Coordinates of N, CA and C in Angstrom, one line a residue:
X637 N 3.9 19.3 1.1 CA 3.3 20.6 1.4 C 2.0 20.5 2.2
X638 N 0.8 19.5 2.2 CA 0.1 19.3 2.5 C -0.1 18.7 4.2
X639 N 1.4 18.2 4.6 CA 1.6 18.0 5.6 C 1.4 19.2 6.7
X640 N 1.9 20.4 5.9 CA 2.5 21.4 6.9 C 1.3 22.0 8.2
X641 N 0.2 21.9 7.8 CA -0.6 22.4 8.3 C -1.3 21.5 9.4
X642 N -1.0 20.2 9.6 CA -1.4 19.3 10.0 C 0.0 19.4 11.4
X643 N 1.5 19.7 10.8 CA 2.2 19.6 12.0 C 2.1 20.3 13.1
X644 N 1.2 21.4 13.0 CA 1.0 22.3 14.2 C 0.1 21.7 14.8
X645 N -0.6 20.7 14.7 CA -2.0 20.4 15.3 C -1.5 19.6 16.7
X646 N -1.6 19.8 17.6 CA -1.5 19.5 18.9 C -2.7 18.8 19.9
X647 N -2.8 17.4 20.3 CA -4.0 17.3 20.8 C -3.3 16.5 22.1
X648 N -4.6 16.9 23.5 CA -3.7 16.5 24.9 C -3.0 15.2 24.7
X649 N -3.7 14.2 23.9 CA -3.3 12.4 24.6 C -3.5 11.8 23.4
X650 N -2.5 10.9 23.0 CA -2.8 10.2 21.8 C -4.0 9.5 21.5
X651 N -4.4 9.6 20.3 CA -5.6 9.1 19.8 C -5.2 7.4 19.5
X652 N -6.6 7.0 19.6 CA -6.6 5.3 18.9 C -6.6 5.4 17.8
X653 N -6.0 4.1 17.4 CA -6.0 4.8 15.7 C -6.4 3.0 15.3
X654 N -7.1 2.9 14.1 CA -7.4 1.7 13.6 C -6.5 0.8 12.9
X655 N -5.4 1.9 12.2 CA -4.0 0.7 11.7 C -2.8 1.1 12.4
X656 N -1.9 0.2 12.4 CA -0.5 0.1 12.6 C 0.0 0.9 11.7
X657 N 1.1 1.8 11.7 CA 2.0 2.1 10.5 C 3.2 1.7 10.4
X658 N 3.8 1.1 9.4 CA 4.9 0.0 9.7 C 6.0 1.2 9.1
X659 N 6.3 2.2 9.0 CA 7.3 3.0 9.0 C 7.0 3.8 10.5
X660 N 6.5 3.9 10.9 CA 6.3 4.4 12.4 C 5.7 3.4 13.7
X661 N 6.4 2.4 14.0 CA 6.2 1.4 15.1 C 6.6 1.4 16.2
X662 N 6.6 1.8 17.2 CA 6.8 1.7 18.5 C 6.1 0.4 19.5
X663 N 7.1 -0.3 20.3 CA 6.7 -1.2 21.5 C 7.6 -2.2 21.6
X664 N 6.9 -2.7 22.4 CA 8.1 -3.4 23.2 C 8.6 -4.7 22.7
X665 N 9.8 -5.3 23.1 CA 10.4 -6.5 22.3 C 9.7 -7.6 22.9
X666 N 8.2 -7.6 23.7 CA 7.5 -8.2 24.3 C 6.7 -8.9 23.0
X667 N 5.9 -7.6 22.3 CA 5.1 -7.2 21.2 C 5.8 -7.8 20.1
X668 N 6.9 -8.1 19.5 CA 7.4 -8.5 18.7 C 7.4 -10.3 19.0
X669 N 7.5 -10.1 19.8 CA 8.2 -11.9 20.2 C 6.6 -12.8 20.3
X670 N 4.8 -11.9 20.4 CA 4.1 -12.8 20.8 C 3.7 -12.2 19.1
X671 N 3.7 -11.3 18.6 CA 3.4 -11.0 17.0 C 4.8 -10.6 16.4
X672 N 5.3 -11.2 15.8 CA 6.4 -11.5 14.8 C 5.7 -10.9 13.3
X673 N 6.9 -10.6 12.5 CA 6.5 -10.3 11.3 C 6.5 -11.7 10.5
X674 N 5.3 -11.7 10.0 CA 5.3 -12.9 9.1 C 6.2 -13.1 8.2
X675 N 7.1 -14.0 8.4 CA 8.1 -14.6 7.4 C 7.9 -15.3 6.1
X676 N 6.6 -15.3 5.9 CA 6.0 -15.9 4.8 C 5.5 -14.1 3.6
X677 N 5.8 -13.5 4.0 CA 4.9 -11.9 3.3 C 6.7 -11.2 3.4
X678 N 7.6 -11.7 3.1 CA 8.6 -10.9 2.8 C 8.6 -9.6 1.6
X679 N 8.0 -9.8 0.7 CA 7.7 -8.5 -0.1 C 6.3 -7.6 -0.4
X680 N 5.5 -7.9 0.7 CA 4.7 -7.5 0.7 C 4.4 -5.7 1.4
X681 N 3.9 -5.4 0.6 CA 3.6 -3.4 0.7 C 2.2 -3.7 0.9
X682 N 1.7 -3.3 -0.2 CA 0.5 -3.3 0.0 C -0.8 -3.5 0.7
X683 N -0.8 -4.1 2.0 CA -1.9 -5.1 3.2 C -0.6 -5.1 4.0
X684 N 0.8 -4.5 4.3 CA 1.1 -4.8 4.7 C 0.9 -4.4 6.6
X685 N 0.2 -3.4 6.6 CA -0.1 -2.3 7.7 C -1.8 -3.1 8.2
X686 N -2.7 -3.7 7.0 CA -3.6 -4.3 7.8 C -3.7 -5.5 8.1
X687 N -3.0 -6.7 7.7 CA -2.7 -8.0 8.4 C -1.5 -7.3 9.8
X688 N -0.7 -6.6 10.0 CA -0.1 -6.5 11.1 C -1.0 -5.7 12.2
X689 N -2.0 -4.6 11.4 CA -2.6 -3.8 12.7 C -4.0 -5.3 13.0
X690 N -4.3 -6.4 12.1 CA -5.2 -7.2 12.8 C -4.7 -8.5 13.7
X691 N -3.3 -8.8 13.4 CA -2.5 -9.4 14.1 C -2.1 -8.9 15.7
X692 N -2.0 -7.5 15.2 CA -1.9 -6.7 17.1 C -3.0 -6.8 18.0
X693 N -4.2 -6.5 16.7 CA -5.4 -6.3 17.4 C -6.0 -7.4 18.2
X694 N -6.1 -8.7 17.3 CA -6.7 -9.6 17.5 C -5.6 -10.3 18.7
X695 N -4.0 -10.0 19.3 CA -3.6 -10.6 19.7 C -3.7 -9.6 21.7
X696 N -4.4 -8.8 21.6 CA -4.8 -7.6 22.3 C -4.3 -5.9 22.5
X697 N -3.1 -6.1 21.5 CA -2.5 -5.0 21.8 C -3.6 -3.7 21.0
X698 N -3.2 -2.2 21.6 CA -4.6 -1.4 21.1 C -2.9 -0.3 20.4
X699 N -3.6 0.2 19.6 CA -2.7 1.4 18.8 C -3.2 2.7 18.9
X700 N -2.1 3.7 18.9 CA -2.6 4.7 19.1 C -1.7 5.5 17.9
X701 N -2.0 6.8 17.8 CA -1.5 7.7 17.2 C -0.4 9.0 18.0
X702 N 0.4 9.5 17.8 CA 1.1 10.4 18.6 C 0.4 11.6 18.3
X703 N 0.7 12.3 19.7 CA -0.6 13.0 20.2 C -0.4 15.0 19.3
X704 N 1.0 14.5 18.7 CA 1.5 15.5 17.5 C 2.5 14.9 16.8
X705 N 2.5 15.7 15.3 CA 3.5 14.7 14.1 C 5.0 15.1 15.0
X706 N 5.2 14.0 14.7 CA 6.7 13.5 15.2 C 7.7 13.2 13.9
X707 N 7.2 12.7 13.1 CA 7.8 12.2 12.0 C 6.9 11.9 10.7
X708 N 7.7 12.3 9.6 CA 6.7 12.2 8.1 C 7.8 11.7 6.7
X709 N 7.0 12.0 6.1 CA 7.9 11.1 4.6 C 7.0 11.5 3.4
X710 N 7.8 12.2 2.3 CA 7.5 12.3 1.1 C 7.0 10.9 0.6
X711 N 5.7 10.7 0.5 CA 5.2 9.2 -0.2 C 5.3 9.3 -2.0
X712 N 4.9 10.7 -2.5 CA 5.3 10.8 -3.5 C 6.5 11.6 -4.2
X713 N 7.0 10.7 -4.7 CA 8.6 11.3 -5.7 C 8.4 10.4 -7.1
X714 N 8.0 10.8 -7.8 CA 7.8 11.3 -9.0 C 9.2 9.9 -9.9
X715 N 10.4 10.7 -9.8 CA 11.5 10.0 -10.9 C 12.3 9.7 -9.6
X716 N 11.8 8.8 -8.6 CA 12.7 8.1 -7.5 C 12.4 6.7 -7.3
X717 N 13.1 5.7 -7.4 CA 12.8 4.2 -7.4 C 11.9 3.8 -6.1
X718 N 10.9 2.8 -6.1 CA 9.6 3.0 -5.1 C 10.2 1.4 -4.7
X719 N 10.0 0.9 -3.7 CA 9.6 -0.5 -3.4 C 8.9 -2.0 -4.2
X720 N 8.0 -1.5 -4.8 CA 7.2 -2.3 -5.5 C 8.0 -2.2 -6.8
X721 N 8.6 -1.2 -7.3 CA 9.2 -1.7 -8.2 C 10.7 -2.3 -8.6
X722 N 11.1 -2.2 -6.9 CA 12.2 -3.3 -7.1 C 12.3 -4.9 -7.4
X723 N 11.1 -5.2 -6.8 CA 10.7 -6.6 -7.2 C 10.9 -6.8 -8.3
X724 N 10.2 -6.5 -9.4 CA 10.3 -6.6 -10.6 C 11.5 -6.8 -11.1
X725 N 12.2 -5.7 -10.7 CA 13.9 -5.1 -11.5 C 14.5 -6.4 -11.0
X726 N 14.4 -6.8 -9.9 CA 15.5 -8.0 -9.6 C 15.3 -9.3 -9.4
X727 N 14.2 -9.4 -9.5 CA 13.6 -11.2 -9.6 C 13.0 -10.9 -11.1
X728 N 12.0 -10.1 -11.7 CA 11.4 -10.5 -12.8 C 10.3 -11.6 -12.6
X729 N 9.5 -11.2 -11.3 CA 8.6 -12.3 -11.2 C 7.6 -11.3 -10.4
X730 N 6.4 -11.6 -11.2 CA 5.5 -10.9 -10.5 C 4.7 -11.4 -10.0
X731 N 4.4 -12.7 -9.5 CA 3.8 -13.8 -8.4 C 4.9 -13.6 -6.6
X732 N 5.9 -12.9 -6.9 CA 6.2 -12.0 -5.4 C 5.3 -10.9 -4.8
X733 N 4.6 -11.1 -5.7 CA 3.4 -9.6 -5.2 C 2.6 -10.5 -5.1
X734 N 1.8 -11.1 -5.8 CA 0.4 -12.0 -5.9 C 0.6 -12.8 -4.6
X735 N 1.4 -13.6 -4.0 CA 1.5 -14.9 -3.6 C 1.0 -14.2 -1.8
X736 N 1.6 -13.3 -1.5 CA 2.0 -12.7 -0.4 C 0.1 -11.9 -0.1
X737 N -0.2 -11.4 -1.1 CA -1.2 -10.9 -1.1 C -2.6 -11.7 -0.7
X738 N -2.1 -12.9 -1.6 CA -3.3 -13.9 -1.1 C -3.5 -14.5 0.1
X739 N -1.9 -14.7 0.8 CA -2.2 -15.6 2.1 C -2.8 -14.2 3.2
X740 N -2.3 -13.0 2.8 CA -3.0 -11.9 3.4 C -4.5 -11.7 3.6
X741 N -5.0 -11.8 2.7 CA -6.6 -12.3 2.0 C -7.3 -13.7 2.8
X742 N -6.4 -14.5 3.1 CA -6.5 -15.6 3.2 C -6.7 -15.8 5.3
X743 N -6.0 -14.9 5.5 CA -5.8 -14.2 7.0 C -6.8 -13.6 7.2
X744 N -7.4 -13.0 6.9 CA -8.2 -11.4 7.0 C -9.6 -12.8 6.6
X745 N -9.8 -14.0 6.0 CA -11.0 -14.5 5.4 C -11.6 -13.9 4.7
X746 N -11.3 -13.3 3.8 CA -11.3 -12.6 1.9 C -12.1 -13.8 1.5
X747 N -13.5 -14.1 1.0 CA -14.1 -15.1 0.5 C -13.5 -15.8 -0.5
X748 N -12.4 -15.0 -1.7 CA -11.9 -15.2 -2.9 C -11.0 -16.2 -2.2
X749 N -10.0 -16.1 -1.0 CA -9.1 -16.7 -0.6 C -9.3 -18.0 -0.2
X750 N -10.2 -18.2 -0.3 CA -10.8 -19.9 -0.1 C -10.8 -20.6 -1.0
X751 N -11.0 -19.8 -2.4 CA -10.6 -20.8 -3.7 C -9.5 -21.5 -3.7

């Protein structure tokens, strides 16, 4: 509901925007082939939008925003199975979340990640 009022907003030229959104990515199979998705962060959610928008950044590509909503997504549903909790249901290991998070941290030079 909180969306609705935002979809009429219309501005001339897309804006820059500071992160990537990995449900909404556009560019070229140029962009993909010099920044690849890390094959090492296979279940990673959580950092997963700011190791890839510092991966684009740092590799020169710049992000923007569409210049009106185009596309949206219920983030909350309540009694609907979520991502993060499939991990759990089918490995039963919760160092698939930890592991991925740290080399994230570790990327980004997170002081903790040097331990």
């Amino acid at each position: 509901e909180g969306l609705r009022r935002w979809d009429k907003l219309k501005i001339p030229i897309p804006r820059f925007a500071p992160f990537a959104a990995a449900g909404f990515l556009a560019g070229t199979a140029h962009m993909l082939r010099e920044v690849p998705f890390d094959p090492y962060l296979p279940w990673v959610f959580m950092g997963e939008e700011i190791i890839l928008s510092a991966r684009l950044w740092t590799s020169g590509y710049d992000m923007f925003s569409p210049a009106q909503a185009v596309v949206g997504h219920i983030y909350v549903r309540g009694n609907k199975p979520k991502f993060w909790d499939s991990i759990r249901r089918v490995y039963h290991r919760d160092d698939l979340e930890v592991l991925p998070l740290l080399r994230i941290k570790h990327e980004l030079g997170y002081p903790e990640a040097a331990r």
